PDB file of C-alpha atoms in Angstrom:
ATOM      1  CA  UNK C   1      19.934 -58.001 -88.066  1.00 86.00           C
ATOM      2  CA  UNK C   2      16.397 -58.614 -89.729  1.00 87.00           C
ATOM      3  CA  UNK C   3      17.563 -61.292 -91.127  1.00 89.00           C
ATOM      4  CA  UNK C   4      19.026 -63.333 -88.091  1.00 93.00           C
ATOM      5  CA  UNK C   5      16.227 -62.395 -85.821  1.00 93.00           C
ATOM      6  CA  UNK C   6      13.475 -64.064 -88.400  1.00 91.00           C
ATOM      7  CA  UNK C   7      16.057 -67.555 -88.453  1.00 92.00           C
ATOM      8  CA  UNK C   8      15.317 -70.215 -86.361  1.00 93.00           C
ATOM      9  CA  UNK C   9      18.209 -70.943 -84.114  1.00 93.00           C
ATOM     10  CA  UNK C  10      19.176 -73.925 -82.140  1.00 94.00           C
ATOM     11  CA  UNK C  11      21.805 -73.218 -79.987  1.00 96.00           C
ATOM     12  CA  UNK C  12      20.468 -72.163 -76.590  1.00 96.00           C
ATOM     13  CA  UNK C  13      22.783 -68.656 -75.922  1.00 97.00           C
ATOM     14  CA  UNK C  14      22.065 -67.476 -79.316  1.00 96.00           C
ATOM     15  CA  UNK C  15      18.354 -67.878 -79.112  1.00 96.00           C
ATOM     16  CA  UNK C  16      18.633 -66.268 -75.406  1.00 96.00           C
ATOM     17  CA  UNK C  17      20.126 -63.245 -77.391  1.00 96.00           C
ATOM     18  CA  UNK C  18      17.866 -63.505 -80.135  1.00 95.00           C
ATOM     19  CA  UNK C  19      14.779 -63.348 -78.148  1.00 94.00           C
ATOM     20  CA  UNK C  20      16.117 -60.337 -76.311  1.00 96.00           C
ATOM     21  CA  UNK C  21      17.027 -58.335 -79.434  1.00 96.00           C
ATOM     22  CA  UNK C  22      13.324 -59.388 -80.838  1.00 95.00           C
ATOM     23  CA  UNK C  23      11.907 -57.722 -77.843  1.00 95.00           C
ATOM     24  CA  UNK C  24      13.750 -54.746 -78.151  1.00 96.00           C
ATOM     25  CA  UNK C  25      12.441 -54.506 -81.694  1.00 96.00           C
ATOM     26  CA  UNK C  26       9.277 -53.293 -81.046  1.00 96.00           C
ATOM     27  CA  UNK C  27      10.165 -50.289 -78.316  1.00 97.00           C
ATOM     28  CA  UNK C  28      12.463 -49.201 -80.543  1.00 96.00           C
ATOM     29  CA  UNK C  29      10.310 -48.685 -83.486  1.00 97.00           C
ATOM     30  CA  UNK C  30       7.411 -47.453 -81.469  1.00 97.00           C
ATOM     31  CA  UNK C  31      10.002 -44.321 -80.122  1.00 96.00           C
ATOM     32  CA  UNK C  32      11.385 -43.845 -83.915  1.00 95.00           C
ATOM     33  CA  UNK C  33       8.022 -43.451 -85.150  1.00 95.00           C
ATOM     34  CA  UNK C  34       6.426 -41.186 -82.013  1.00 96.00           C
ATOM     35  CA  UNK C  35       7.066 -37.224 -82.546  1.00 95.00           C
ATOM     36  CA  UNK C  36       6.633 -37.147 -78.668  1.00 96.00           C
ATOM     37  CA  UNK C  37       9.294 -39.599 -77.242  1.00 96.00           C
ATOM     38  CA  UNK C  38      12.841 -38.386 -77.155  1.00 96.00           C
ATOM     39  CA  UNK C  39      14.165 -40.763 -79.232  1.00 94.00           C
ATOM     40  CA  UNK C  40      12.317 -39.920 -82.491  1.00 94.00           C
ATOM     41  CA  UNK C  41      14.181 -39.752 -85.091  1.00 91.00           C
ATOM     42  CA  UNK C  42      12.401 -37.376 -88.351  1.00 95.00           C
ATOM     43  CA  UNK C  43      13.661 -39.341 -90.794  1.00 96.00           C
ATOM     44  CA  UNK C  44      12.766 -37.373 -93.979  1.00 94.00           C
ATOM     45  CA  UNK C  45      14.203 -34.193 -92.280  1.00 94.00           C
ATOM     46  CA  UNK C  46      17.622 -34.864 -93.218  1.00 94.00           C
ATOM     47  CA  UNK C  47      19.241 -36.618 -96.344  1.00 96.00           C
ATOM     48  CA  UNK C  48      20.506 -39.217 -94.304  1.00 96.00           C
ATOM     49  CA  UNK C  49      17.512 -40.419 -93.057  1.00 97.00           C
ATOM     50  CA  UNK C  50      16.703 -42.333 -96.506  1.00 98.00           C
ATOM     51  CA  UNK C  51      19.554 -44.839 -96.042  1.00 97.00           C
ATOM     52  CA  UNK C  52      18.508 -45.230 -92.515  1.00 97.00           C
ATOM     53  CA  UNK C  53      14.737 -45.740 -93.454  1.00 98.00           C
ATOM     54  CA  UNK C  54      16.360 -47.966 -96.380  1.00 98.00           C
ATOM     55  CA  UNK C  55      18.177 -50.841 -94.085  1.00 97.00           C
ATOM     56  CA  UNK C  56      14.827 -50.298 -91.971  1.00 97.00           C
ATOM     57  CA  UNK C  57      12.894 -50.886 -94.811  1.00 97.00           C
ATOM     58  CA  UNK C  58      14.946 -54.219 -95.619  1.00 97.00           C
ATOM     59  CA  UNK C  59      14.989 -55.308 -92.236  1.00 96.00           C
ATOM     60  CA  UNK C  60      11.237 -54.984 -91.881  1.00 97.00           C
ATOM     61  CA  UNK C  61      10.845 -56.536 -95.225  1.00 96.00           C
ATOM     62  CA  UNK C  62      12.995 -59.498 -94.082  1.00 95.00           C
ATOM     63  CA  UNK C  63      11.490 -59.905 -91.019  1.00 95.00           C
ATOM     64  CA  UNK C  64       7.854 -58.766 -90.859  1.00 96.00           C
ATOM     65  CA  UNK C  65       6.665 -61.033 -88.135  1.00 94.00           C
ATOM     66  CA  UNK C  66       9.324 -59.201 -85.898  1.00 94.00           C
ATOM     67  CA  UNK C  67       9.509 -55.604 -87.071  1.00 96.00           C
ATOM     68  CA  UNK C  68       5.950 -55.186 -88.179  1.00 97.00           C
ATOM     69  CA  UNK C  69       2.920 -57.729 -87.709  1.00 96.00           C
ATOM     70  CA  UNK C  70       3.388 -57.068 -84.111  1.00 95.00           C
ATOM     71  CA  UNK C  71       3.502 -53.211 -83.501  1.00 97.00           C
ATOM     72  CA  UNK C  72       0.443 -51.517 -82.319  1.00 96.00           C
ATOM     73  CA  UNK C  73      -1.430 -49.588 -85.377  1.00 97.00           C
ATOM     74  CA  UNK C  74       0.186 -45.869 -84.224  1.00 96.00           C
ATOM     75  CA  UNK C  75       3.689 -47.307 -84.140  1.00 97.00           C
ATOM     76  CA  UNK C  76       3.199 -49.123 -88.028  1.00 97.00           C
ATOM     77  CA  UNK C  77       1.128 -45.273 -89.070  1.00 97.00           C
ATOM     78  CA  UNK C  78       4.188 -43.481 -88.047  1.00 97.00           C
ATOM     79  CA  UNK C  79       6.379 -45.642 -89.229  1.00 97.00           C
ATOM     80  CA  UNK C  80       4.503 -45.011 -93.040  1.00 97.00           C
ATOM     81  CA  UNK C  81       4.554 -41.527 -92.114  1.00 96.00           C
ATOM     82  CA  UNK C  82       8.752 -41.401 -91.700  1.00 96.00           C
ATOM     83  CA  UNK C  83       9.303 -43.807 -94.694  1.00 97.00           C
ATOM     84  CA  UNK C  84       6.484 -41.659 -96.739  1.00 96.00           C
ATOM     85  CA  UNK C  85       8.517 -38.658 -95.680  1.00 96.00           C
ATOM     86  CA  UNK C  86      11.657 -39.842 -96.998  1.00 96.00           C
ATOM     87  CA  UNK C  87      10.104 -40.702-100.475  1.00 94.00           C
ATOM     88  CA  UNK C  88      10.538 -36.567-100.734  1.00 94.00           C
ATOM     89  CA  UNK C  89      14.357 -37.053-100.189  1.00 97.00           C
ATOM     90  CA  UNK C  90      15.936 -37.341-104.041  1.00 96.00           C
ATOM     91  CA  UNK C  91      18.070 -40.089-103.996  1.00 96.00           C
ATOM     92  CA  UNK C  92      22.274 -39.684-105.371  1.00 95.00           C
ATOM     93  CA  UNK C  93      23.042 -41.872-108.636  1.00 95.00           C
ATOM     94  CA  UNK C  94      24.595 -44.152-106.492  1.00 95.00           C
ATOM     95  CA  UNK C  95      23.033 -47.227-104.131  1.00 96.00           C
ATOM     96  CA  UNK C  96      21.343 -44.849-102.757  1.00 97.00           C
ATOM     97  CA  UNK C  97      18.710 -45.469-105.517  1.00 97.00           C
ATOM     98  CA  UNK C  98      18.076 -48.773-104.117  1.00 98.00           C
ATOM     99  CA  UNK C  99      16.882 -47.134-100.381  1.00 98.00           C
ATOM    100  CA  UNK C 100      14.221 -45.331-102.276  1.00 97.00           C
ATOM    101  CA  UNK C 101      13.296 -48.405-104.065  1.00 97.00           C
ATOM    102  CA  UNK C 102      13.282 -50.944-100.955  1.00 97.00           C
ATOM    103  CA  UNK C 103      11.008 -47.601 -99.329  1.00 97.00           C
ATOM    104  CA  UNK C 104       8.470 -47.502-102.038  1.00 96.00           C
ATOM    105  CA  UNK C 105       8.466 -51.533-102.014  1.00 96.00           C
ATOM    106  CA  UNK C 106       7.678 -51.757 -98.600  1.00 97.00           C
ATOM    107  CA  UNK C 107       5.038 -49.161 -98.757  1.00 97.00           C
ATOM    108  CA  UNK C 108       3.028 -51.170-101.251  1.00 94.00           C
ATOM    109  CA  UNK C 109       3.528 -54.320 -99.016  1.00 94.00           C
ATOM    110  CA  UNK C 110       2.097 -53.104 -96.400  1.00 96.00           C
ATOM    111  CA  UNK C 111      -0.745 -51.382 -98.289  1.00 93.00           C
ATOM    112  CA  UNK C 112       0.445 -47.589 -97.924  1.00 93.00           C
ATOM    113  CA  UNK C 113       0.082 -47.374-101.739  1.00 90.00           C
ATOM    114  CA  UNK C 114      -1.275 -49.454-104.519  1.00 85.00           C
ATOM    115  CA  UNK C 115       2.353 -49.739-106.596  1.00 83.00           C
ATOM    116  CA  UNK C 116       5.778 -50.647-106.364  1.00 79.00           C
ATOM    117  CA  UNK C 117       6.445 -46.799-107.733  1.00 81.00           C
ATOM    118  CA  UNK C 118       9.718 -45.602-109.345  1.00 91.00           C
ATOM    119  CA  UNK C 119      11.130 -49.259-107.768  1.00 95.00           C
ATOM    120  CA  UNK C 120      11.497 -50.796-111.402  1.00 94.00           C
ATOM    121  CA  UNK C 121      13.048 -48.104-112.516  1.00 95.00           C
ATOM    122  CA  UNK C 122      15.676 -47.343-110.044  1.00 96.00           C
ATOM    123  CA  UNK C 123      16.638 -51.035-109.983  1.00 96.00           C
ATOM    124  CA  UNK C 124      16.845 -50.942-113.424  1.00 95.00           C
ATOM    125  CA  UNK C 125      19.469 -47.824-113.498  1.00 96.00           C
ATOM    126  CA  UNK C 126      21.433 -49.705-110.442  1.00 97.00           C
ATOM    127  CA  UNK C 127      21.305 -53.224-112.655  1.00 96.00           C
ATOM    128  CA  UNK C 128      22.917 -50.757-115.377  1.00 96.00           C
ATOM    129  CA  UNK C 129      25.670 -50.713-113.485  1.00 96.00           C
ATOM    130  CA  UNK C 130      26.862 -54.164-113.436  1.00 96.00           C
ATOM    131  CA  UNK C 131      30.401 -54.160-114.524  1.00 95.00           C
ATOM    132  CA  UNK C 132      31.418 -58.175-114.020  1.00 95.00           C
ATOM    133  CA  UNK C 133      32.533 -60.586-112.064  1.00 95.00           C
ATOM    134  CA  UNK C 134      30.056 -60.130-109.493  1.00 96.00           C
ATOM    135  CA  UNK C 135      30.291 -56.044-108.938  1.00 95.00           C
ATOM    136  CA  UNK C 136      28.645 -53.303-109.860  1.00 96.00           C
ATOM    137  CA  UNK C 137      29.380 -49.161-110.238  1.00 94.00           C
ATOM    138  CA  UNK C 138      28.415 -47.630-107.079  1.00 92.00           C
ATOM    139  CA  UNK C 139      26.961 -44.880-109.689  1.00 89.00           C
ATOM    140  CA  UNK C 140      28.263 -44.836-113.007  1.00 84.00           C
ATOM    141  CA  UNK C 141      32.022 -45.068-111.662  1.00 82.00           C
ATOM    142  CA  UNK C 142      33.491 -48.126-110.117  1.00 84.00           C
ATOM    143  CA  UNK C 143      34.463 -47.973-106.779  1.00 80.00           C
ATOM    144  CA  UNK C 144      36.194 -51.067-104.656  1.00 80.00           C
ATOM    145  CA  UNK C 145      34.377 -50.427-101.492  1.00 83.00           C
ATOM    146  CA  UNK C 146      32.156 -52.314 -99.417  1.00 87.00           C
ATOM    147  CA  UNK C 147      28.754 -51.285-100.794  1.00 92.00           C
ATOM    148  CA  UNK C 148      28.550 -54.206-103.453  1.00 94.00           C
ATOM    149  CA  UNK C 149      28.192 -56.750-100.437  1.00 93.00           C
ATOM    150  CA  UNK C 150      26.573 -54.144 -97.947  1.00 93.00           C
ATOM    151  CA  UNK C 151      24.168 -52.645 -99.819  1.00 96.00           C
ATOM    152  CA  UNK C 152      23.992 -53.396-103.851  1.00 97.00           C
ATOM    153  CA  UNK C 153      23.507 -56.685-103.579  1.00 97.00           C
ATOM    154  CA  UNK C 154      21.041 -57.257-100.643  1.00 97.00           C
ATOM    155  CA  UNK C 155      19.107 -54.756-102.062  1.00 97.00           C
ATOM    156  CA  UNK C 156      18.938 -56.065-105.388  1.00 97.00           C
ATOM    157  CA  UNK C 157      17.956 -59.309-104.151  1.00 97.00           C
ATOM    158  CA  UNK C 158      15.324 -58.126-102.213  1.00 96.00           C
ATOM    159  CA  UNK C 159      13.560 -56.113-104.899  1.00 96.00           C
ATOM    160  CA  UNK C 160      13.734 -58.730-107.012  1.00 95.00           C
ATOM    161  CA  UNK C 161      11.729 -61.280-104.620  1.00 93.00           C
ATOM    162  CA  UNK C 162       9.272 -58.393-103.992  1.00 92.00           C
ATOM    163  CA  UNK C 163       9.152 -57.408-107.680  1.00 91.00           C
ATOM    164  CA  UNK C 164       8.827 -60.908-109.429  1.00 85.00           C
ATOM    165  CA  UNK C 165       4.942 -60.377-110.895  1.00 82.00           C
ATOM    166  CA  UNK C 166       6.253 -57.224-112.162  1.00 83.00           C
ATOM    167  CA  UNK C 167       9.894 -58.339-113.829  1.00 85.00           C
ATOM    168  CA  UNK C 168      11.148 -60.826-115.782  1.00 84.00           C
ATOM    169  CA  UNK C 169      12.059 -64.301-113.582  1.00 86.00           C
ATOM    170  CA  UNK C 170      15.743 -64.497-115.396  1.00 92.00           C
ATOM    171  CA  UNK C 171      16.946 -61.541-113.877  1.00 93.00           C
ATOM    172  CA  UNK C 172      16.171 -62.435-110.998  1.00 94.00           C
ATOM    173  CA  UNK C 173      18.209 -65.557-111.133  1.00 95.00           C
ATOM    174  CA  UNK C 174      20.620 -63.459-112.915  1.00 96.00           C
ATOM    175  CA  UNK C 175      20.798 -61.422-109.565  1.00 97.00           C
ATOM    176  CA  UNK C 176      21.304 -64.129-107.539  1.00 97.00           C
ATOM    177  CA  UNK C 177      24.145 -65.424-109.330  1.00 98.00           C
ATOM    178  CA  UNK C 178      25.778 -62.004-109.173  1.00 98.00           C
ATOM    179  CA  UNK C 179      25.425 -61.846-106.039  1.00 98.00           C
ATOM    180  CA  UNK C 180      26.979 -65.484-105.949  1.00 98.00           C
ATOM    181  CA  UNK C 181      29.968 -64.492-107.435  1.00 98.00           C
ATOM    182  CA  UNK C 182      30.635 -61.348-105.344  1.00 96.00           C
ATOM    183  CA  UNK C 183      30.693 -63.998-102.303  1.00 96.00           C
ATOM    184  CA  UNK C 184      33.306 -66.080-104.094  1.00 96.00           C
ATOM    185  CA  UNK C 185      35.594 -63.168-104.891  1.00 93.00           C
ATOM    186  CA  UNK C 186      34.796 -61.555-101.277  1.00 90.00           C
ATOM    187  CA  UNK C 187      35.855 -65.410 -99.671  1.00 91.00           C
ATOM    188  CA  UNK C 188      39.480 -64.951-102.039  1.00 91.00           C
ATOM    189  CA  UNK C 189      39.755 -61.624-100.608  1.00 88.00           C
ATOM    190  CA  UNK C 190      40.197 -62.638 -97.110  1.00 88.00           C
ATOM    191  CA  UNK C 191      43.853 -63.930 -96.195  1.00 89.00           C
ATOM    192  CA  UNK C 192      44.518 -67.277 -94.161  1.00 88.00           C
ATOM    193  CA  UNK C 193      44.715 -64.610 -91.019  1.00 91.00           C
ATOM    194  CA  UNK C 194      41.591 -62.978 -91.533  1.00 87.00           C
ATOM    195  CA  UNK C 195      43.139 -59.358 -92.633  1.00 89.00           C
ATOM    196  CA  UNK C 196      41.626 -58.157 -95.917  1.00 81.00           C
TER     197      UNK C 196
END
């Protein structure tokens, strides 16, 4: 929900519920990164941790003023700690490629490390993928799934706005209109009564 919580809103019961999720933000993070509270989470203990460090990567990247610029100095050091940790976690030749990038993006941003590291290069391999008309392999095989419009695309999208001193401008607009297209043919998808 990165994304919603950093919109301004205008209707008074969702920015009630905004403003409550926003203040839950910073607990929450301040318990995932503490070894000490009972709700830590290690992260880069267990495979699974890199796709959850991923969408907290992208949420934090989407919404900084929320999920960063305002936690105390221990909660953001942890928080580099468990995303550092899960830079040891190899990634599947699948979208998981993209939580390791969207990690090692986020740890330049906020000054953890001095590049973008094997970003460029995992976003190439996904961008490899693209098979048309708005999808792309979820690995080298194509797969009718959700990931394109969970994961793939977001994830492109946000590398490329973090990566565009590094990358060529067109495919970045080449991204976006991907990701376009997967809307359109994700809006057809959906009959009249809202079943898939």
């Amino acid at each position: 929900i990165g994304t919603w919580l950093a919109c301004p809103v205008t209707d008074p019961a969702e920015a009630a519920a905004q403003h409550r999720l926003a203040a839950a933000v910073a607990p929450a993070l301040a318990a995932l990164a503490d070894p000490a509270s009972p709700d830590h989470v290690p992260l880069g203990a267990h495979r699974q941790g890199l796709v959850v460090a991923g969408m907290l990567a992208l949420a934090v990247l989407r919404a900084p003023r929320i999920c960063w610029d305002v936690l105390p100095m221990a909660t953001r050091q942890g928080l580099v700690q468990q995303f550092a940790q899960c830079r040891r976690i190899p990634p599947l030749d699948n979208n998981w490629l993209l939580f390791s990038a969207i990690i090692d993006i986020l740890l330049q941003v906020v000054g953890a490390t001095d590049t973008p590291g094997t970003a460029i290069t995992r976003l190439d391999r996904v961008e490899s993928w693209y098979l048309g008309d708005g999808w792309y392999g979820d690995g080298p095989e194509f797969r009718t799934d959700y990931y394109n419009s969970l994961v793939v695309h977001p994830f492109i999208l946000a590398c490329h706005v973090r990566l565009q001193d590094a990358i060529a401008p067109q495919r970045a607009a080449e991204a976006l209109r991907r990701a376009q297209r997967h809307a359109e043919v994700l809006e057809r998808l959906i009959a009249p009564d809202g079943t898939m």
